[in-house]
Amino acid sequence: PRWYPTLINLQDGRILAVSGLDEYGRVLPGDNEIYDPGSRTWTDQPELFRYFPTYPALFRLADGERIFYSGSNTGYGPADQGRQPGIWDLSDNSWVDVPGLEDPEYNETSASFFLAPVQDQRVGIVGGGLVGDSDESTARFNVVDLSSEDPRYEPAPDYPSPARYINAVTLPDDTTMLTGGSVGYRGNGESDLHLTAMYDPDSHTLHEAAPNQVGRNYHATAVLLPDGRVMTMGSDPLFADAERTKSGTFETRIEIYSPPYLFAGDRPELTEAPEEIVRGGSFP
């Protein structure tokens, strides 16, 4: 049994399951498994024994054998274990720390994401809070170039506010949309942020966009739609008032955001494309 695991696709199409809580609510101590969709079977992987807190943010790198752990997680587990960002080599279960992360104790409920294009192998991490139900959070925004020989986190422009639960969406113009979140744990103290910002990975600049009208904290998400707009939904506040006397209710309203490129003239149109492409190939 696993509650709050991370699932990550492997090069051969199998799926690695990492971390989570067992049926008694205890953090799994590093027992990882692989699912084979061909045979529909799970197999223990004692040779890939490695501990992470729940729901670690994992990114498969271009070589297919290594996985980057950004440090982001949902927090369950000891505050002094499994929190160090690094690169995990599945070929021999080895590990290399990635240094330089600012506010490293504020990784719970932070957002991390590949910057576009993914071929550049850069990952950003923004926001996050202390382990547990702390109402402290950070505006920290760091980026690491994983294609370098000695990757390390470097500062990017700070987010406009400290925040947990930010949702990140890669847009078709290669910018990253950052939206929602709250300053406190699950929006405590009515701390939901009505804040949306755009990060340009080429110029390394961050600027605010139209704010979200509905507050989004725990159990919220944002999804790029086929027409280029972004849908935001969900949110699970612990309380409904700043005094914490009324229980919160799950947010059921949906918002749709229209990025600036929708108003920049005629939309591009795909008039011809090959019926089939292969990994690593190119096409006009």
CSV table of C-alpha atoms in Angstrom, one decimal:
chain,number,residue,atom,x,y,z
A,1,PRO,CA,0.0,0.0,0.0
A,2,ARG,CA,1.2,3.5,-0.8
A,3,TRP,CA,-0.4,6.8,0.0
A,4,TYR,CA,1.3,9.9,-1.6
A,5,PRO,CA,3.8,8.0,-3.7
A,6,THR,CA,5.5,9.4,-6.8
A,7,LEU,CA,5.1,7.5,-10.1
A,8,ILE,CA,7.7,8.1,-12.8
A,9,ASN,CA,8.0,6.6,-16.3
A,10,LEU,CA,11.2,4.8,-17.1
A,11,GLN,CA,12.9,4.8,-20.5
A,12,ASP,CA,11.5,1.3,-21.3
A,13,GLY,CA,7.9,2.2,-20.5
A,14,ARG,CA,7.8,0.7,-17.0
A,15,ILE,CA,6.8,2.8,-14.0
A,16,LEU,CA,8.8,3.3,-10.9
A,17,ALA,CA,6.8,3.9,-7.6
A,18,VAL,CA,8.7,5.8,-4.9
A,19,SER,CA,7.9,6.6,-1.3
A,20,GLY,CA,4.5,7.0,0.2
A,21,LEU,CA,2.8,5.9,3.5
A,22,ASP,CA,1.9,2.3,4.2
A,23,GLU,CA,-1.5,1.0,5.4
A,24,TYR,CA,-0.7,2.2,8.9
A,25,GLY,CA,0.3,5.7,8.0
A,26,ARG,CA,4.0,5.1,8.3
A,27,VAL,CA,6.5,6.5,5.8
A,28,LEU,CA,7.9,3.7,3.6
A,29,PRO,CA,11.6,3.5,4.5
A,30,GLY,CA,12.9,3.3,0.9
A,31,ASP,CA,11.1,0.2,-0.5
A,32,ASN,CA,10.6,1.1,-4.2
A,33,GLU,CA,8.7,-1.0,-6.8
A,34,ILE,CA,8.4,-1.1,-10.6
A,35,TYR,CA,5.2,-1.8,-12.5
A,36,ASP,CA,5.4,-3.5,-15.9
A,37,PRO,CA,2.4,-2.6,-18.0
A,38,GLY,CA,3.1,-5.4,-20.4
A,39,SER,CA,2.7,-8.2,-17.8
A,40,ARG,CA,0.6,-6.1,-15.4
A,41,THR,CA,2.9,-7.0,-12.5
A,42,TRP,CA,4.6,-5.2,-9.7
A,43,THR,CA,8.2,-6.2,-8.7
A,44,ASP,CA,10.1,-5.1,-5.6
A,45,GLN,CA,13.4,-3.3,-6.3
A,46,PRO,CA,15.8,-4.0,-3.4
A,47,GLU,CA,18.7,-2.8,-5.6
A,48,LEU,CA,16.9,0.6,-5.8
A,49,PHE,CA,16.4,1.0,-2.1
A,50,ARG,CA,16.4,4.8,-1.4
A,51,TYR,CA,14.4,6.8,1.1
A,52,PHE,CA,12.4,9.9,0.2
A,53,PRO,CA,9.7,11.9,2.0
A,54,THR,CA,6.2,11.5,0.6
A,55,TYR,CA,5.5,12.6,-3.0
A,56,PRO,CA,9.0,13.6,-3.9
A,57,ALA,CA,9.3,15.7,-7.1
A,58,LEU,CA,11.3,13.5,-9.5
A,59,PHE,CA,12.4,14.3,-13.1
A,60,ARG,CA,13.9,11.8,-15.5
A,61,LEU,CA,16.9,13.2,-17.2
A,62,ALA,CA,17.8,13.0,-20.9
A,63,ASP,CA,20.1,10.0,-20.6
A,64,GLY,CA,17.2,7.9,-19.3
A,65,GLU,CA,19.1,6.4,-16.4
A,66,ARG,CA,19.3,9.3,-14.0
A,67,ILE,CA,16.5,10.9,-12.0
A,68,PHE,CA,16.7,14.4,-10.4
A,69,TYR,CA,15.1,15.0,-7.1
A,70,SER,CA,14.4,18.7,-6.8
A,71,GLY,CA,13.8,18.6,-3.0
A,72,SER,CA,10.0,19.3,-3.3
A,73,ASN,CA,7.8,17.0,-1.4
A,74,THR,CA,4.5,16.8,0.6
A,75,GLY,CA,6.4,16.6,3.9
A,76,TYR,CA,5.5,13.3,5.6
A,77,GLY,CA,8.6,11.9,7.2
A,78,PRO,CA,11.4,13.1,9.5
A,79,ALA,CA,12.5,16.7,8.8
A,80,ASP,CA,16.2,15.6,8.7
A,81,GLN,CA,15.9,12.7,6.2
A,82,GLY,CA,15.5,12.6,2.4
A,83,ARG,CA,15.4,16.4,2.0
A,84,GLN,CA,18.6,16.9,0.1
A,85,PRO,CA,18.2,17.6,-3.7
A,86,GLY,CA,20.3,15.3,-5.9
A,87,ILE,CA,20.7,13.1,-8.9
A,88,TRP,CA,19.8,9.4,-8.5
A,89,ASP,CA,21.4,7.0,-11.0
A,90,LEU,CA,19.2,4.0,-11.4
A,91,SER,CA,21.9,1.9,-13.1
A,92,ASP,CA,23.8,1.5,-9.8
A,93,ASN,CA,21.6,3.2,-7.2
A,94,SER,CA,24.3,5.9,-6.7
A,95,TRP,CA,23.5,9.4,-5.6
A,96,VAL,CA,25.1,12.9,-6.1
A,97,ASP,CA,24.0,15.9,-4.1
A,98,VAL,CA,23.0,19.0,-5.9
A,99,PRO,CA,24.0,22.0,-3.7
A,100,GLY,CA,23.1,25.7,-3.7
A,101,LEU,CA,19.4,25.6,-2.8
A,102,GLU,CA,18.3,28.6,-0.8
A,103,ASP,CA,15.9,28.1,2.2
A,104,PRO,CA,16.4,24.3,1.9
A,105,GLU,CA,14.2,23.7,5.0
A,106,TYR,CA,11.2,25.2,3.1
A,107,ASN,CA,10.7,22.5,0.5
A,108,GLU,CA,7.4,21.1,1.7
A,109,THR,CA,4.6,21.9,-0.8
A,110,SER,CA,7.0,23.9,-3.0
A,111,ALA,CA,6.5,23.8,-6.8
A,112,SER,CA,9.2,22.4,-9.1
A,113,PHE,CA,9.1,22.0,-12.8
A,114,PHE,CA,11.2,21.6,-16.0
A,115,LEU,CA,11.8,25.0,-17.7
A,116,ALA,CA,11.0,24.9,-21.4
A,117,PRO,CA,12.4,23.6,-23.6
A,118,VAL,CA,12.9,20.4,-21.6
A,119,GLN,CA,15.9,19.6,-23.8
A,120,ASP,CA,17.8,22.3,-21.9
A,121,GLN,CA,17.5,20.2,-18.7
A,122,ARG,CA,16.8,23.1,-16.4
A,123,VAL,CA,14.5,22.7,-13.3
A,124,GLY,CA,13.0,25.5,-11.2
A,125,ILE,CA,11.8,25.4,-7.7
A,126,VAL,CA,9.6,28.1,-6.1
A,127,GLY,CA,7.9,28.7,-2.8
A,128,GLY,CA,7.4,26.1,-0.1
A,129,GLY,CA,7.0,25.9,3.7
A,130,LEU,CA,8.5,24.3,6.7
A,131,VAL,CA,7.8,20.7,7.5
A,132,GLY,CA,4.3,20.1,9.0
A,133,ASP,CA,1.5,22.6,9.5
A,134,SER,CA,3.7,25.6,9.8
A,135,ASP,CA,2.3,28.9,8.4
A,136,GLU,CA,5.8,30.0,7.4
A,137,SER,CA,6.7,30.0,3.7
A,138,THR,CA,9.3,31.3,1.4
A,139,ALA,CA,9.4,33.4,-1.8
A,140,ARG,CA,12.6,31.6,-2.9
A,141,PHE,CA,12.9,30.9,-6.6
A,142,ASN,CA,16.0,28.9,-7.7
A,143,VAL,CA,17.0,27.2,-11.0
A,144,VAL,CA,19.5,24.4,-11.7
A,145,ASP,CA,21.1,23.5,-15.0
A,146,LEU,CA,21.3,19.7,-14.9
A,147,SER,CA,23.3,19.6,-18.2
A,148,SER,CA,26.3,21.1,-16.5
A,149,GLU,CA,29.2,19.0,-15.1
A,150,ASP,CA,28.6,20.2,-11.6
A,151,PRO,CA,25.0,21.3,-11.4
A,152,ARG,CA,24.0,23.6,-8.5
A,153,TYR,CA,20.9,25.7,-7.8
A,154,GLU,CA,21.3,29.4,-8.6
A,155,PRO,CA,19.0,32.3,-7.6
A,156,ALA,CA,16.2,33.5,-9.9
A,157,PRO,CA,14.0,36.5,-9.2
A,158,ASP,CA,12.1,36.0,-5.9
A,159,TYR,CA,8.4,35.3,-6.2
A,160,PRO,CA,6.2,38.3,-5.4
A,161,SER,CA,5.1,36.7,-2.1
A,162,PRO,CA,6.0,33.8,0.1
A,163,ALA,CA,3.8,30.9,-0.9
A,164,ARG,CA,3.0,27.2,-0.6
A,165,TYR,CA,1.0,25.2,-3.2
A,166,ILE,CA,1.9,27.2,-6.2
A,167,ASN,CA,0.8,25.5,-9.5
A,168,ALA,CA,3.2,25.7,-12.4
A,169,VAL,CA,2.1,25.3,-16.1
A,170,THR,CA,4.4,25.3,-19.1
A,171,LEU,CA,2.8,27.4,-21.8
A,172,PRO,CA,3.2,27.0,-25.6
A,173,ASP,CA,5.5,30.1,-25.8
A,174,ASP,CA,7.9,28.4,-23.4
A,175,THR,CA,7.1,30.6,-20.4
A,176,THR,CA,6.0,29.1,-17.1
A,177,MET,CA,2.8,30.3,-15.5
A,178,LEU,CA,2.8,30.3,-11.7
A,179,THR,CA,-0.5,30.7,-10.1
A,180,GLY,CA,-2.5,30.4,-6.8
A,181,GLY,CA,-1.1,29.1,-3.6
A,182,SER,CA,-1.3,30.5,0.0
A,183,VAL,CA,1.1,32.0,2.4
A,184,GLY,CA,0.0,29.7,5.3
A,185,TYR,CA,-0.6,26.0,5.6
A,186,ARG,CA,-3.8,25.2,3.7
A,187,GLY,CA,-4.7,28.8,3.5
A,188,ASN,CA,-4.8,29.3,7.2
A,189,GLY,CA,-5.5,32.9,8.3
A,190,GLU,CA,-7.3,33.5,5.0
A,191,SER,CA,-3.9,33.6,3.4
A,192,ASP,CA,-4.8,32.5,-0.1
A,193,LEU,CA,-2.9,34.4,-2.8
A,194,HIS,CA,-4.7,36.1,-5.7
A,195,LEU,CA,-1.5,36.1,-7.6
A,196,THR,CA,-0.4,34.9,-11.0
A,197,ALA,CA,3.1,35.4,-12.5
A,198,MET,CA,4.9,34.5,-15.7
A,199,TYR,CA,8.6,33.4,-15.7
A,200,ASP,CA,10.6,33.7,-18.9
A,201,PRO,CA,13.4,31.1,-18.9
A,202,ASP,CA,15.3,33.0,-21.6
A,203,SER,CA,15.5,36.4,-20.0
A,204,HIS,CA,15.2,35.0,-16.4
A,205,THR,CA,12.5,37.6,-15.6
A,206,LEU,CA,9.3,37.2,-13.6
A,207,HIS,CA,6.3,39.5,-14.0
A,208,GLU,CA,2.8,39.5,-12.6
A,209,ALA,CA,-0.2,38.7,-14.8
A,210,ALA,CA,-3.9,38.9,-14.3
A,211,PRO,CA,-4.6,37.6,-10.7
A,212,ASN,CA,-6.7,34.5,-10.0
A,213,GLN,CA,-10.0,35.4,-8.5
A,214,VAL,CA,-10.5,32.2,-6.6
A,215,GLY,CA,-8.0,31.3,-3.9
A,216,ARG,CA,-6.2,28.0,-4.4
A,217,ASN,CA,-4.2,26.1,-1.8
A,218,TYR,CA,-4.0,22.4,-0.9
A,219,HIS,CA,-5.4,19.9,-3.5
A,220,ALA,CA,-5.6,22.5,-6.3
A,221,THR,CA,-4.3,22.2,-9.8
A,222,ALA,CA,-3.8,24.1,-13.1
A,223,VAL,CA,-4.0,22.4,-16.5
A,224,LEU,CA,-3.1,23.7,-20.0
A,225,LEU,CA,-6.1,23.3,-22.3
A,226,PRO,CA,-5.8,22.3,-26.0
A,227,ASP,CA,-6.7,25.8,-27.1
A,228,GLY,CA,-3.9,27.4,-25.2
A,229,ARG,CA,-5.9,28.6,-22.2
A,230,VAL,CA,-5.3,27.4,-18.6
A,231,MET,CA,-7.9,25.9,-16.3
A,232,THR,CA,-7.5,26.2,-12.5
A,233,MET,CA,-9.5,24.2,-10.1
A,234,GLY,CA,-9.7,22.7,-6.6
A,235,SER,CA,-8.5,23.9,-3.2
A,236,ASP,CA,-8.9,22.3,0.2
A,237,PRO,CA,-8.7,24.9,3.0
A,238,LEU,CA,-8.5,23.7,6.6
A,239,PHE,CA,-10.6,26.6,7.9
A,240,ALA,CA,-13.2,28.9,6.4
A,241,ASP,CA,-12.3,32.0,8.5
A,242,ALA,CA,-9.2,33.8,9.7
A,243,GLU,CA,-10.0,32.9,13.4
A,244,ARG,CA,-10.0,29.2,12.5
A,245,THR,CA,-13.4,28.5,14.1
A,246,LYS,CA,-15.2,27.2,11.0
A,247,SER,CA,-14.2,24.2,9.0
A,248,GLY,CA,-13.2,24.8,5.4
A,249,THR,CA,-15.0,23.3,2.4
A,250,PHE,CA,-13.5,22.0,-0.9
A,251,GLU,CA,-13.5,24.6,-3.6
A,252,THR,CA,-15.6,23.5,-6.6
A,253,ARG,CA,-15.4,26.7,-8.8
A,254,ILE,CA,-13.3,26.5,-11.9
A,255,GLU,CA,-11.5,29.5,-13.5
A,256,ILE,CA,-10.2,29.8,-17.1
A,257,TYR,CA,-7.2,32.0,-17.8
A,258,SER,CA,-6.4,33.4,-21.3
A,259,PRO,CA,-2.7,34.1,-21.7
A,260,PRO,CA,-1.5,37.2,-23.7
A,261,TYR,CA,-0.6,35.2,-26.8
A,262,LEU,CA,-4.3,34.6,-27.4
A,263,PHE,CA,-4.6,38.3,-28.3
A,264,ALA,CA,-1.5,38.7,-30.4
A,265,GLY,CA,-3.1,38.4,-33.8
A,266,ASP,CA,-3.9,35.4,-35.9
A,267,ARG,CA,-3.2,32.1,-34.3
A,268,PRO,CA,-0.5,29.8,-35.9
A,269,GLU,CA,-1.9,26.9,-37.9
A,270,LEU,CA,-0.4,23.5,-38.5
A,271,THR,CA,-1.1,22.7,-42.1
A,272,GLU,CA,1.1,19.6,-42.6
A,273,ALA,CA,2.9,17.1,-40.3
A,274,PRO,CA,4.2,13.5,-40.5
A,275,GLU,CA,1.9,10.8,-39.4
A,276,GLU,CA,4.6,9.3,-37.2
A,277,ILE,CA,7.7,10.5,-35.4
A,278,VAL,CA,10.3,8.7,-33.3
A,279,ARG,CA,12.1,9.7,-30.1
A,280,GLY,CA,15.2,11.7,-30.9
A,281,GLY,CA,14.1,12.4,-34.5
A,282,SER,CA,13.3,15.8,-36.1
A,283,PHE,CA,10.6,16.9,-38.5
A,284,PRO,CA,9.5,20.1,-40.3
